[in-house]
Amino acid sequence: MKQPIKESGMEFNGLEEKRLSWIEKSDIYERVGEGIKTVEFIYLSEEENILLVEAKTSCPNVANKDDNEEKQKKYEEYYSDVADKFIDSINMFAATALGRNGQCDNVGEKILQKSTYTENEIKFVLIIADAEESWLGGPRAELELRLFRYRKIWKADVIVLNKKMAAELGLVAG
């Protein structure tokens, strides 16, 4: 196992190295990273689902996004940034799986060994550490809208969790 990934006040531990692509720290990202946004990591779960995981401390509230121009701008920047990270990361993942990015030193062998990904589910996972569970539907709906084409192309789901929910799934230290 690698060192725990620490991001946005959360510690991602227990991730098997052979199932992990810590994309932000990868040699691939170093080579092609300029102008590319990425999620924290990509993980092949025990169920063989491909999880693209982005972590945030908080999230702008849709209920007050129209209060003033500054809140509108922050709201738009936040969701555009998160959507771009998922889009760029799924593209880097596909390019890497197809061998387009050369040698991959920081990509787990289980990810590279897959001869086909047709049976795997793809999940865009946003973990908002401090969010109330009842409030997560808003961010999920916003991301589903912004990622609509990519969800159709990749048959992907959007999942939005808080730290507690992520801990229950074994992604984050409780």
mmCIF file of N, CA and C in Angstrom, residues 21 23 28-29 32 35-39 42 50 52 83-101 122 124 147 149-151 153-154 156:
data_model
loop_
_atom_site.group_PDB
_atom_site.id
_atom_site.type_symbol
_atom_site.label_atom_id
_atom_site.label_comp_id
_atom_site.label_asym_id
_atom_site.label_seq_id
_atom_site.Cartn_x
_atom_site.Cartn_y
_atom_site.Cartn_z
ATOM 1 N N SER A 21 -4.438 4.557 -9.247
ATOM 2 C CA SER A 21 -3.681 5.486 -10.075
ATOM 3 C C SER A 21 -3.807 6.847 -9.400
ATOM 4 N N ILE A 23 -3.312 9.902 -9.867
ATOM 5 C CA ILE A 23 -3.111 10.645 -11.099
ATOM 6 C C ILE A 23 -2.411 11.983 -10.874
ATOM 7 N N ILE A 28 2.719 10.293 -15.740
ATOM 8 C CA ILE A 28 1.924 10.676 -16.908
ATOM 9 C C ILE A 28 1.477 12.125 -16.770
ATOM 10 N N TYR A 29 0.978 12.472 -15.603
ATOM 11 C CA TYR A 29 0.518 13.838 -15.375
ATOM 12 C C TYR A 29 1.673 14.828 -15.481
ATOM 13 N N VAL A 32 2.201 15.338 -19.284
ATOM 14 C CA VAL A 32 1.154 16.006 -20.066
ATOM 15 C C VAL A 32 0.351 17.010 -19.251
ATOM 16 N N GLY A 35 -2.060 22.470 -18.370
ATOM 17 C CA GLY A 35 -3.374 22.716 -18.944
ATOM 18 C C GLY A 35 -4.378 21.600 -18.712
ATOM 19 N N ILE A 36 -3.968 20.534 -18.033
ATOM 20 C CA ILE A 36 -4.844 19.400 -17.745
ATOM 21 C C ILE A 36 -5.236 19.443 -16.273
ATOM 22 N N LYS A 37 -6.511 19.236 -16.004
ATOM 23 C CA LYS A 37 -7.002 19.173 -14.621
ATOM 24 C C LYS A 37 -7.293 17.720 -14.298
ATOM 25 N N THR A 38 -7.014 17.316 -13.060
ATOM 26 C CA THR A 38 -7.270 15.918 -12.705
ATOM 27 C C THR A 38 -7.952 15.793 -11.358
ATOM 28 N N VAL A 39 -8.611 14.666 -11.196
ATOM 29 C CA VAL A 39 -9.144 14.284 -9.894
ATOM 30 C C VAL A 39 -7.970 13.863 -9.017
ATOM 31 N N ILE A 42 -7.674 7.712 -9.344
ATOM 32 C CA ILE A 42 -8.590 6.751 -9.961
ATOM 33 C C ILE A 42 -8.353 5.430 -9.258
ATOM 34 N N ILE A 50 -14.718 1.478 -11.700
ATOM 35 C CA ILE A 50 -13.690 2.490 -11.886
ATOM 36 C C ILE A 50 -14.195 3.764 -11.217
ATOM 37 N N LEU A 52 -13.451 7.567 -10.185
ATOM 38 C CA LEU A 52 -12.662 8.780 -10.367
ATOM 39 C C LEU A 52 -13.029 9.674 -9.190
ATOM 40 N N ALA A 83 -16.119 19.579 -12.942
ATOM 41 C CA ALA A 83 -16.495 18.881 -14.178
ATOM 42 C C ALA A 83 -15.278 18.695 -15.084
ATOM 43 N N ASP A 84 -14.459 19.741 -15.224
ATOM 44 C CA ASP A 84 -13.247 19.633 -16.048
ATOM 45 C C ASP A 84 -12.318 18.544 -15.511
ATOM 46 N N LYS A 85 -12.201 18.437 -14.207
ATOM 47 C CA LYS A 85 -11.333 17.415 -13.612
ATOM 48 C C LYS A 85 -11.819 16.012 -13.971
ATOM 49 N N PHE A 86 -13.126 15.789 -13.907
ATOM 50 C CA PHE A 86 -13.652 14.475 -14.274
ATOM 51 C C PHE A 86 -13.440 14.194 -15.766
ATOM 52 N N ILE A 87 -13.700 15.182 -16.596
ATOM 53 C CA ILE A 87 -13.560 15.003 -18.044
ATOM 54 C C ILE A 87 -12.106 14.735 -18.428
ATOM 55 N N ASP A 88 -11.193 15.570 -17.951
ATOM 56 C CA ASP A 88 -9.773 15.369 -18.280
ATOM 57 C C ASP A 88 -9.265 14.039 -17.736
ATOM 58 N N SER A 89 -9.721 13.662 -16.544
ATOM 59 C CA SER A 89 -9.244 12.418 -15.926
ATOM 60 C C SER A 89 -9.737 11.178 -16.657
ATOM 61 N N ILE A 90 -10.998 11.166 -17.101
ATOM 62 C CA ILE A 90 -11.494 9.997 -17.835
ATOM 63 C C ILE A 90 -10.779 9.900 -19.176
ATOM 64 N N ASN A 91 -10.464 11.034 -19.776
ATOM 65 C CA ASN A 91 -9.711 11.013 -21.029
ATOM 66 C C ASN A 91 -8.281 10.524 -20.815
ATOM 67 N N MET A 92 -7.628 10.972 -19.749
ATOM 68 C CA MET A 92 -6.274 10.481 -19.458
ATOM 69 C C MET A 92 -6.295 8.992 -19.134
ATOM 70 N N PHE A 93 -7.308 8.557 -18.405
ATOM 71 C CA PHE A 93 -7.448 7.140 -18.073
ATOM 72 C C PHE A 93 -7.580 6.307 -19.345
ATOM 73 N N ALA A 94 -8.478 6.727 -20.238
ATOM 74 C CA ALA A 94 -8.686 5.981 -21.483
ATOM 75 C C ALA A 94 -7.422 5.980 -22.339
ATOM 76 N N ALA A 95 -6.777 7.121 -22.457
ATOM 77 C CA ALA A 95 -5.549 7.200 -23.245
ATOM 78 C C ALA A 95 -4.456 6.310 -22.656
ATOM 79 N N THR A 96 -4.370 6.258 -21.338
ATOM 80 C CA THR A 96 -3.373 5.413 -20.680
ATOM 81 C C THR A 96 -3.702 3.935 -20.887
ATOM 82 N N ALA A 97 -4.978 3.570 -20.707
ATOM 83 C CA ALA A 97 -5.392 2.179 -20.900
ATOM 84 C C ALA A 97 -5.151 1.721 -22.334
ATOM 85 N N LEU A 98 -5.217 2.654 -23.275
ATOM 86 C CA LEU A 98 -4.966 2.333 -24.681
ATOM 87 C C LEU A 98 -3.486 2.423 -25.055
ATOM 88 N N GLY A 99 -2.643 2.753 -24.074
ATOM 89 C CA GLY A 99 -1.211 2.803 -24.319
ATOM 90 C C GLY A 99 -0.731 4.065 -25.004
ATOM 91 N N ARG A 100 -1.530 5.118 -24.987
ATOM 92 C CA ARG A 100 -1.180 6.353 -25.691
ATOM 93 C C ARG A 100 -0.225 7.247 -24.903
ATOM 94 N N ASN A 101 -0.020 6.949 -23.618
ATOM 95 C CA ASN A 101 0.807 7.817 -22.780
ATOM 96 C C ASN A 101 2.148 7.204 -22.417
ATOM 97 N N ILE A 122 -18.388 2.905 -14.317
ATOM 98 C CA ILE A 122 -17.554 4.085 -14.127
ATOM 99 C C ILE A 122 -18.340 5.054 -13.259
ATOM 100 N N PHE A 124 -18.112 8.861 -11.333
ATOM 101 C CA PHE A 124 -17.500 10.144 -11.003
ATOM 102 C C PHE A 124 -17.885 10.418 -9.552
ATOM 103 N N LEU A 147 -22.112 17.060 -16.727
ATOM 104 C CA LEU A 147 -21.425 15.886 -17.272
ATOM 105 C C LEU A 147 -22.347 15.019 -18.126
ATOM 106 N N ARG A 149 -23.230 14.675 -21.317
ATOM 107 C CA ARG A 149 -22.699 13.998 -22.514
ATOM 108 C C ARG A 149 -21.708 12.904 -22.133
ATOM 109 N N TYR A 150 -20.864 13.182 -21.164
ATOM 110 C CA TYR A 150 -19.850 12.204 -20.753
ATOM 111 C C TYR A 150 -20.484 11.025 -20.031
ATOM 112 N N ARG A 151 -21.537 11.284 -19.288
ATOM 113 C CA ARG A 151 -22.251 10.179 -18.636
ATOM 114 C C ARG A 151 -22.889 9.273 -19.681
ATOM 115 N N ILE A 153 -21.840 8.942 -22.947
ATOM 116 C CA ILE A 153 -20.767 8.285 -23.700
ATOM 117 C C ILE A 153 -20.160 7.143 -22.902
ATOM 118 N N TRP A 154 -19.859 7.386 -21.633
ATOM 119 C CA TRP A 154 -19.151 6.414 -20.791
ATOM 120 C C TRP A 154 -20.091 5.542 -19.960
ATOM 121 N N ALA A 156 -21.650 6.417 -17.321
ATOM 122 C CA ALA A 156 -21.092 6.685 -15.994
ATOM 123 C C ALA A 156 -22.144 7.272 -15.067
#
